[in-house]
CSV table of C-alpha atoms in Angstrom, one decimal:
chain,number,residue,atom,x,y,z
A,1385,UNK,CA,10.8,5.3,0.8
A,1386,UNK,CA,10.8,8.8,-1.3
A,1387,UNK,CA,10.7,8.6,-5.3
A,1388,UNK,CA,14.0,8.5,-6.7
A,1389,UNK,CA,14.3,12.0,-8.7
A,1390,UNK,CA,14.5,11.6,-12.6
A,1391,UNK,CA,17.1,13.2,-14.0
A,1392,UNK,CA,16.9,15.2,-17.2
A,1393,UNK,CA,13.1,15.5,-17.1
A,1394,UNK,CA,12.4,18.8,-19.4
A,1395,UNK,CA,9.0,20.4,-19.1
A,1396,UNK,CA,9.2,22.2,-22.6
A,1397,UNK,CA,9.9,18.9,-24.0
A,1398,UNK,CA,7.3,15.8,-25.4
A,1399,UNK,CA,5.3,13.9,-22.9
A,1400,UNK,CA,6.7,10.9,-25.1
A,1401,UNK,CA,10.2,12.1,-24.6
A,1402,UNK,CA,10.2,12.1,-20.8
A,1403,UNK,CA,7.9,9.2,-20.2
A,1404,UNK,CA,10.7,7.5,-21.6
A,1405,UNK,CA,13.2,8.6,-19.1
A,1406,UNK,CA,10.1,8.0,-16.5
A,1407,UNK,CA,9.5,4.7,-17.3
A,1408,UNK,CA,13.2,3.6,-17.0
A,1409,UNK,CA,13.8,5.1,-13.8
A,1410,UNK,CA,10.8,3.9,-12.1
A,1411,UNK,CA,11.4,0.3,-13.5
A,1412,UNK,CA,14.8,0.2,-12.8
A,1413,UNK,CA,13.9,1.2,-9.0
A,1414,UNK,CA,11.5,-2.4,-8.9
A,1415,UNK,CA,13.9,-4.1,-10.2
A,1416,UNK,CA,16.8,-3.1,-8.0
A,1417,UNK,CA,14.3,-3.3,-4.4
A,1418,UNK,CA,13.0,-6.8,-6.1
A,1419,UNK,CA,16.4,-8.0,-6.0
A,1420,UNK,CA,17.5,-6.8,-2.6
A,1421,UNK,CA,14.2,-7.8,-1.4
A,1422,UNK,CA,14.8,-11.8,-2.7
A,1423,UNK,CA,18.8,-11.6,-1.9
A,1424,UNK,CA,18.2,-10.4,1.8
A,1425,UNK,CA,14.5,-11.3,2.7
A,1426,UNK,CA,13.9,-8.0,4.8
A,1427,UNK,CA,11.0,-7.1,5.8
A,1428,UNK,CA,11.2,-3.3,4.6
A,1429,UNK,CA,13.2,-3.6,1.7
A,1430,UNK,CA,10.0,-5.6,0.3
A,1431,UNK,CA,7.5,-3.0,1.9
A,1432,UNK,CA,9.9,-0.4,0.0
A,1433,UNK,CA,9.4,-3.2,-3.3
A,1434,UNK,CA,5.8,-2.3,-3.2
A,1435,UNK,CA,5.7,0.9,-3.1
A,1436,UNK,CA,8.4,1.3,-6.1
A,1437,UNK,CA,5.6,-1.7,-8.2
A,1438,UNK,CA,2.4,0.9,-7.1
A,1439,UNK,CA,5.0,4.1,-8.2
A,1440,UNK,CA,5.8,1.9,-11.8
A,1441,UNK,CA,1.9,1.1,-12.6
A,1442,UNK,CA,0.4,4.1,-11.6
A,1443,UNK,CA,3.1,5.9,-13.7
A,1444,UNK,CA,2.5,3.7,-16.7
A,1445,UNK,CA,-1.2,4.5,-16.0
A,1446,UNK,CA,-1.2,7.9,-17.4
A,1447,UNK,CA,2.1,7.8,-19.7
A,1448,UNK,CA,1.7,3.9,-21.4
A,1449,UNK,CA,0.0,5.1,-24.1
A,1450,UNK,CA,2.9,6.5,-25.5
A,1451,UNK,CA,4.6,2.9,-26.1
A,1452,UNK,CA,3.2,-0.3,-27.0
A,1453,UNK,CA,2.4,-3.6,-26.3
A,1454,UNK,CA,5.6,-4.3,-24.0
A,1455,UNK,CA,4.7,-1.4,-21.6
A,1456,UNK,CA,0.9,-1.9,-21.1
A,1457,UNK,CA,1.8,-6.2,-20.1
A,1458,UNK,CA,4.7,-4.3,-17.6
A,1459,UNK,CA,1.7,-2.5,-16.0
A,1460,UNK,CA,-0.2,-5.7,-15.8
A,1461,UNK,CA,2.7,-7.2,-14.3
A,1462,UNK,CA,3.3,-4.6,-11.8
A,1463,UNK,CA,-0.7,-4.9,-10.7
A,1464,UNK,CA,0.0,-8.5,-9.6
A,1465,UNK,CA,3.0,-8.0,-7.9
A,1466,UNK,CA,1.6,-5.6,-6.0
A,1467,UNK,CA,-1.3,-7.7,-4.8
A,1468,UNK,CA,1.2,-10.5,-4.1
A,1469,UNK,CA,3.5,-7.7,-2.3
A,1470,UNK,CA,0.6,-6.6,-0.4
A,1471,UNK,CA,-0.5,-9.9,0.9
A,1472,UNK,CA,2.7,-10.3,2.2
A,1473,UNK,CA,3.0,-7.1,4.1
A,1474,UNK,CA,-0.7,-7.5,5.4
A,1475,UNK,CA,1.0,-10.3,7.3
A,1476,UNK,CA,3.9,-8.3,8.6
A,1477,UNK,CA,1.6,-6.1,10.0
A,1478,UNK,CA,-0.5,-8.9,11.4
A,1479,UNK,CA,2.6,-10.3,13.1
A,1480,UNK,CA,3.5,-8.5,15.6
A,1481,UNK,CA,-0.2,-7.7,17.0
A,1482,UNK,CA,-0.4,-11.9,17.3
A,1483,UNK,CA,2.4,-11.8,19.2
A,1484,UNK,CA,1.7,-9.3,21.5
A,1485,UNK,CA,-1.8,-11.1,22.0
A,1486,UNK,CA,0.1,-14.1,22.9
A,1487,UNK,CA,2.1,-12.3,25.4
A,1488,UNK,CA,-0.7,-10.5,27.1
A,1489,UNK,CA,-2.5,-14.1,27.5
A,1490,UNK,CA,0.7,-15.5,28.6
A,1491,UNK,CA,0.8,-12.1,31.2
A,1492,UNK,CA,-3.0,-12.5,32.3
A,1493,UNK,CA,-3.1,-16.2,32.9
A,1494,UNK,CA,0.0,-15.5,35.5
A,1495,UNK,CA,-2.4,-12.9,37.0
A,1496,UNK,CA,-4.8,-15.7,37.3
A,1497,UNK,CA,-1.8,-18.2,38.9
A,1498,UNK,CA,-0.6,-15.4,41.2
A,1499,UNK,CA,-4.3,-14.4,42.5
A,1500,UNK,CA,-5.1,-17.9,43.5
A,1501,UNK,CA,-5.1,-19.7,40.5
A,1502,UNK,CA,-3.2,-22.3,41.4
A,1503,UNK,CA,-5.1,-23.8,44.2
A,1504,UNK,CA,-1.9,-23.4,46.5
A,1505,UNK,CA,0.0,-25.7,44.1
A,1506,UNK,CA,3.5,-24.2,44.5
A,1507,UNK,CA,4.9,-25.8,41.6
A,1508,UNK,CA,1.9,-24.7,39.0
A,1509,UNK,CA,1.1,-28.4,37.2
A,1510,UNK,CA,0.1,-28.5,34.0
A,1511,UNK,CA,-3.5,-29.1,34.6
A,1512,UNK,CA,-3.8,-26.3,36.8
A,1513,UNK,CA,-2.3,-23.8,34.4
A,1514,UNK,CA,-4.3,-25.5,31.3
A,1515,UNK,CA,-7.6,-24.7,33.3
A,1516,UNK,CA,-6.8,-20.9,33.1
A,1517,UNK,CA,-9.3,-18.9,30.6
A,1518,UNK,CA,-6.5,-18.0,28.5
A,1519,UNK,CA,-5.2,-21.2,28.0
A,1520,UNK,CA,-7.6,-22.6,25.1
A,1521,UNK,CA,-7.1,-19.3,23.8
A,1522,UNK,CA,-3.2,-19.1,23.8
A,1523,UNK,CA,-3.6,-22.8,22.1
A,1524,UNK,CA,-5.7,-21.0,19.1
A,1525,UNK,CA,-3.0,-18.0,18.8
A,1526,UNK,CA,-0.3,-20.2,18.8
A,1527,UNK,CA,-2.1,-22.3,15.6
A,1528,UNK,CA,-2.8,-18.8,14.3
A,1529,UNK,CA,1.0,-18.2,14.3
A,1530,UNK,CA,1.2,-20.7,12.5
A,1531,UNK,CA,-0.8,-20.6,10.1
A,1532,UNK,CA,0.4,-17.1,9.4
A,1533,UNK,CA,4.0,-17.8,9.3
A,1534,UNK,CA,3.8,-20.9,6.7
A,1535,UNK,CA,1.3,-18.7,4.8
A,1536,UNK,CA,3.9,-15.7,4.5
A,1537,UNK,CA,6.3,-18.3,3.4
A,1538,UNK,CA,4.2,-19.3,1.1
A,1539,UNK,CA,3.8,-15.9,-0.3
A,1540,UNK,CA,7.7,-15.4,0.2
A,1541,UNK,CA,8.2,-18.1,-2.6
A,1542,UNK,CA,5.6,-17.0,-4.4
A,1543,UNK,CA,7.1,-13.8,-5.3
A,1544,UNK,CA,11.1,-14.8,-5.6
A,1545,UNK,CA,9.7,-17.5,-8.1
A,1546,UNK,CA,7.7,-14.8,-10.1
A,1547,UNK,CA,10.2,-11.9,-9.6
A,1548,UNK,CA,12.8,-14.8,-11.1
A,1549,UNK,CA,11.0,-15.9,-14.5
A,1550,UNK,CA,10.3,-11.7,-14.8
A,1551,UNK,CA,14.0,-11.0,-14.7
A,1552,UNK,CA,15.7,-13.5,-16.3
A,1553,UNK,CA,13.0,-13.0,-19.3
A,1554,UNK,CA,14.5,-9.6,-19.1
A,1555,UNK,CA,12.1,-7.3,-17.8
A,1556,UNK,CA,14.2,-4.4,-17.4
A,1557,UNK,CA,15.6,-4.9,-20.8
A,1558,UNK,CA,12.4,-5.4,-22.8
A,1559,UNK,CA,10.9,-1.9,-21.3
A,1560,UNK,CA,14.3,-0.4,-22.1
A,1561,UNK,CA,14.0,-1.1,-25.4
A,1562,UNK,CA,9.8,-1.0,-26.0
A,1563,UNK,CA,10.4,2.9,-24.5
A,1564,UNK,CA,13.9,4.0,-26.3
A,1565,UNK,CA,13.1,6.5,-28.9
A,1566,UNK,CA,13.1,4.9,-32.6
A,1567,UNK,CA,11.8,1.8,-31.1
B,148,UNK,CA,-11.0,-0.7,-6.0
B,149,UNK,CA,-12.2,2.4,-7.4
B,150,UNK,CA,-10.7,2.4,-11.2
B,151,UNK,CA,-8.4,5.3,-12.1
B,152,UNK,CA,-10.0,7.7,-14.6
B,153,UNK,CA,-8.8,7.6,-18.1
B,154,UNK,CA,-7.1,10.9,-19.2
B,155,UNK,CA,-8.7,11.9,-22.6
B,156,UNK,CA,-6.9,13.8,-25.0
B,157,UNK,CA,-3.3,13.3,-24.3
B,158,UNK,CA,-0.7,13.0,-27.2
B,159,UNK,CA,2.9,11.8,-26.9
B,160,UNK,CA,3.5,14.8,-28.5
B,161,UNK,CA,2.7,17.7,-26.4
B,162,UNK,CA,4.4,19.3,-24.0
B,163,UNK,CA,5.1,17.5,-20.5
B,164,UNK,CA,3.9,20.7,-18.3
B,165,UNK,CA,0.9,20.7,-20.6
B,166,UNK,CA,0.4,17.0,-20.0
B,167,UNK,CA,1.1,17.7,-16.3
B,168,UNK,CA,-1.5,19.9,-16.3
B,169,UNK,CA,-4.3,17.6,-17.0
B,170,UNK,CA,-2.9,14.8,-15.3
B,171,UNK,CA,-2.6,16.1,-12.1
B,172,UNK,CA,-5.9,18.2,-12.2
B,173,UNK,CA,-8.0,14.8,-13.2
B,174,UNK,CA,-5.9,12.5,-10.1
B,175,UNK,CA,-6.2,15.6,-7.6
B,176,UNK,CA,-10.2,15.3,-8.6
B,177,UNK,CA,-10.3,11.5,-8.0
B,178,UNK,CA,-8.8,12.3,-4.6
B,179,UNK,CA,-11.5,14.7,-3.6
B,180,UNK,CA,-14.5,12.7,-5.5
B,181,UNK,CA,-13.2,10.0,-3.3
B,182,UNK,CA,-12.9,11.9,-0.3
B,183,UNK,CA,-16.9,13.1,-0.5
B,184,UNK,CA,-17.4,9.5,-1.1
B,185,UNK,CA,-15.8,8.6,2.4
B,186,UNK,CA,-17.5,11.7,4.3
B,187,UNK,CA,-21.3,9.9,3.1
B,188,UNK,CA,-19.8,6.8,4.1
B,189,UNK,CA,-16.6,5.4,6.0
B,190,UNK,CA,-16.7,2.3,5.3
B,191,UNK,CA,-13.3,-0.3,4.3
B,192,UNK,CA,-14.0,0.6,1.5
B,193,UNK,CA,-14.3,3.8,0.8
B,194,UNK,CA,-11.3,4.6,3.3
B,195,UNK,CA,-9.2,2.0,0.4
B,196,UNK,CA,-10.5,4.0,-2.4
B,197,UNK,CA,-9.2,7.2,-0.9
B,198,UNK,CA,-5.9,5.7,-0.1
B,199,UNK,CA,-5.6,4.4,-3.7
B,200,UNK,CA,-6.3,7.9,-4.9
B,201,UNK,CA,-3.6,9.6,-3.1
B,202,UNK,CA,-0.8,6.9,-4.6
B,203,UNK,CA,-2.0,7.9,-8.1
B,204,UNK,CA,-1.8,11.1,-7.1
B,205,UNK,CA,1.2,11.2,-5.3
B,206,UNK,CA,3.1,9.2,-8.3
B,207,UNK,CA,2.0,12.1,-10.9
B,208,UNK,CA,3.3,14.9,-8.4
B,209,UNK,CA,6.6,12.8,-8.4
B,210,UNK,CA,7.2,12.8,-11.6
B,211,UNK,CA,5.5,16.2,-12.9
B,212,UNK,CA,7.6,17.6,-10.1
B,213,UNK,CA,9.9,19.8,-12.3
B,214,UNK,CA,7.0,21.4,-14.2
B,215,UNK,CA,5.4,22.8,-10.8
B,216,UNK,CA,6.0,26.5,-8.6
B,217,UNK,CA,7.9,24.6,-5.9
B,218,UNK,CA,5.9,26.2,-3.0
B,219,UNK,CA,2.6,24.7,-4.8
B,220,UNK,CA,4.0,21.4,-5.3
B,221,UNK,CA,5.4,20.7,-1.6
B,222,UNK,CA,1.9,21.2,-0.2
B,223,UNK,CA,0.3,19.3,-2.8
B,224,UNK,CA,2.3,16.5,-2.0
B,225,UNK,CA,2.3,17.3,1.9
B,226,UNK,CA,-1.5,17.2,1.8
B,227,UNK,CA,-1.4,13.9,-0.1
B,228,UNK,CA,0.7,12.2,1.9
B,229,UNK,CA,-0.9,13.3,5.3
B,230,UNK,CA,-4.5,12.0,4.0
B,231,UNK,CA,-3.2,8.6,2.9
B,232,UNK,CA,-1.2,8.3,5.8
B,233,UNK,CA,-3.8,9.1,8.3
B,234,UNK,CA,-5.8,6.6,7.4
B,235,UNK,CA,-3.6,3.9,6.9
B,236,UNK,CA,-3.9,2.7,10.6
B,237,UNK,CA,-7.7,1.8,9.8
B,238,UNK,CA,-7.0,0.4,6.3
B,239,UNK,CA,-4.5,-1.7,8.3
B,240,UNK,CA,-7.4,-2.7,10.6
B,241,UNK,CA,-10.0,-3.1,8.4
B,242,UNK,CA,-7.1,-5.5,6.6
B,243,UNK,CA,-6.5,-7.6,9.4
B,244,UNK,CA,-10.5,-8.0,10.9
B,245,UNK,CA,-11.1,-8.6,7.5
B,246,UNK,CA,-8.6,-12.1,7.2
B,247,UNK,CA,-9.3,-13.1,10.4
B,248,UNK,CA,-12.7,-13.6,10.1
B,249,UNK,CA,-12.2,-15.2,7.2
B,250,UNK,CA,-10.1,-18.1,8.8
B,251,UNK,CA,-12.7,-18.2,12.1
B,252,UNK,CA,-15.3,-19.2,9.5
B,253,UNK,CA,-13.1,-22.2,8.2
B,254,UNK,CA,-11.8,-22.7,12.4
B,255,UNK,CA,-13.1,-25.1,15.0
B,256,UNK,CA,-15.8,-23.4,17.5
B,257,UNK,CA,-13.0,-23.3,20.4
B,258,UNK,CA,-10.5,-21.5,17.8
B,259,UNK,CA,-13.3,-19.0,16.9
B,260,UNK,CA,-13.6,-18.1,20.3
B,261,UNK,CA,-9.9,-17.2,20.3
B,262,UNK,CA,-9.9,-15.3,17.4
B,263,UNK,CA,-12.9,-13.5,18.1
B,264,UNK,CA,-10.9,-12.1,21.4
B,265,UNK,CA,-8.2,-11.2,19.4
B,266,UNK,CA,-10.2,-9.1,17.2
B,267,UNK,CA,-11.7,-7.6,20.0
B,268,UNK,CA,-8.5,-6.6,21.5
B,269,UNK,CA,-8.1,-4.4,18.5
B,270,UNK,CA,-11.4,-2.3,19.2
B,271,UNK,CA,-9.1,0.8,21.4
B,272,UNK,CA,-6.9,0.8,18.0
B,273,UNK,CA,-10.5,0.7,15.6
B,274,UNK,CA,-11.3,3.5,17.9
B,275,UNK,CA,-8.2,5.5,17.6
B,276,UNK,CA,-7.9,4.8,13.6
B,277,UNK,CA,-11.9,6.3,13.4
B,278,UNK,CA,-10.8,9.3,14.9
B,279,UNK,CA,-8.6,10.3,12.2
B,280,UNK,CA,-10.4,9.0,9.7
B,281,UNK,CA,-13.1,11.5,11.1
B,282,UNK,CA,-10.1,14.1,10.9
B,283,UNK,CA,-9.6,13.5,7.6
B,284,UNK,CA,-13.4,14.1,6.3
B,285,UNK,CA,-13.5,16.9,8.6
B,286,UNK,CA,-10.2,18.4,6.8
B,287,UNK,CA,-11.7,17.9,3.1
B,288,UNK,CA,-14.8,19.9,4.2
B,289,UNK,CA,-13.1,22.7,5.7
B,290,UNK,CA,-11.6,23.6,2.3
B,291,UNK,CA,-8.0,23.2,3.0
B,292,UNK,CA,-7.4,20.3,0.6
B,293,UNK,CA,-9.9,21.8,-1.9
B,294,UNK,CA,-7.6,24.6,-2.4
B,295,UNK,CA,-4.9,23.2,-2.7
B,296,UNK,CA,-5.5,20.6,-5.3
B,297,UNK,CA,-7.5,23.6,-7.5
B,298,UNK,CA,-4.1,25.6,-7.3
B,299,UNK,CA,-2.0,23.1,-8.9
B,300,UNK,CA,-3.1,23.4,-12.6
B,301,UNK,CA,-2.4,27.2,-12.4
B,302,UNK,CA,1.0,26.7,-10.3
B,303,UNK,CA,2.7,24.8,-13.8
B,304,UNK,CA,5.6,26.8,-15.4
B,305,UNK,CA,5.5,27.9,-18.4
């Protein structure tokens, strides 16, 4: 996803002055992929949610010196929702290669049937395709699936029930108004 | 994780371009300090630390894009982007070997097994991954990144 463009940015102007504008913007893009991301459960929309949480703290890196306590705990924030993002995405990427690995067992123990395998059994019985080298081996991938799916669940919940108490204690608001000039 | 570097000397007060200045010059040089670090040794690592750098990097560019010659910037960015993304496929890898030998070594013997085959089934892709990351050392020795990181600070308006 490419970095929203902040308007208004002046390079004559204070650091302070367009950190300000910065900040917002870059907040204000979490906030809005955060929301999709628990409304709609998509896969990319949360990738995108973890790249805009990486974009926020690594911008409040280098300009959240020019605001106080408010800002710095939003860069903390951001830190642990990336880990938590990133957990989840390392098992969207797992996903589909433990699927595949399923499938290719699945195709190779047919191999095995169809080269003799199956004794001359015409009907394949069970014990016959259970005595194939890829069966104990399909039996592990399929736990694996498991285990993976109820642990990106588990991840899942973890992040709508953190993204929840951050928003309705007014995340968006509190940087607004910790970064507004005058503050 | 390799920390970010703190930026001494800034003031709220100065001038962004001036502040973009010294921001970008100190996360372009994390990139490359990074980069020498993966060339002496490509391990998970220091293939992580490099990708790290390149965000930081990439979200200063992002920002400080209006204080930059336009030419400059694009290929700033460009070159960013290609590192981190060319070795993303092994960070990925290293990611995934990484987790699943960490639930082999709380698995049965018979599930090891199984996950042991899975991880070698990802040895053509560790192969293919290595080879850029190879690419990517190769690239920061030849100069090419070198010189374009060095001309951002002198490609800031005004």
């Amino acid at each position: 996803m490419k970095a929203g463009r902040v308007k208004g940015l002046d390079p004559a102007a204070p650091l302070g002055q367009n950190a300000e504008r910065i900040v917002h913007r870059r907040a204000k893009e979490f906030a809005a992929l955060a929301d999709a991301a628990v409304a709609t459960h998509d896969m990319h929309t949360l990738h995108d949610a973890r790249i805009a949480a990486k974009r926020l703290r690594y911008v409040l890196e280098v300009v959240g010196f020019c605001f106080g306590p408010t800002v710095k705990r939003a860069g903390v924030q951001m830190r642990e929702m990336q880990d938590l993002l990133g957990e989840i995405h390392d098992c969207d990427v797992l996903w589909p290669r433990i699927v595949a690995h399923a499938a290719a067992l699945q195709n190779d123990a047919a191999s095995v049937v169809a080269d003799g395998g199956a004794d001359g059994d015409e009907d394949l019985a069970w014990r016959v395709a259970m005595r194939t080298p890829q069966a104990a081996q399909a039996a592990t991938i399929a736990r694996l699936q498991l285990h993976v799916g109820a642990r990106r669940a588990l991840l899942f919940a973890r992040f709508v029930a953190r993204w929840s108490r951050m928003s309705e204690a007014g995340f968006l608001e509190e940087l607004r108004q910790a970064t507004e000039p005058g503050r | 994780m390799a920390r970010a570097r703190a930026i001494k000397g800034l003031d709220a007060g100065q001038p962004f371009a001036e502040a973009a200045r010294e921001i970008v010059a100190v996360r372009a040089d994390e990139v490359l300090v990074q980069l020498r670090k993966l060339a002496r040794r490509a391990d998970a690592d220091a293939v992580h630390d490099v990708r790290v750098a390149c965000r930081r990097l990439r979200a200063v560019l992002e920002i400080f894009e209006p204080c930059f010659e336009p030419k400059a910037h694009r290929r700033a960015l460009a070159a960013v982007k290609g590192v981190g993304g060319d070795l993303g496929e092994r960070r990925d890898l290293d990611v995934q070997r990484a987790f699943l030998a960490g639930l082999s070594s709380q698995a049965s013997a018979r599930d090891q097994a199984g996950i042991s085959a899975l991880i070698e089934s990802m040895d053509d892709d560790v192969e293919a991954a290595e080879l850029k990351v190879k690419a990517v050392v190769e690239h920061a020795a030849d100069k090419q990144l070198l010189e374009v990181f060095a001309a951002l600070p002198g490609a800031v308006r005004g």
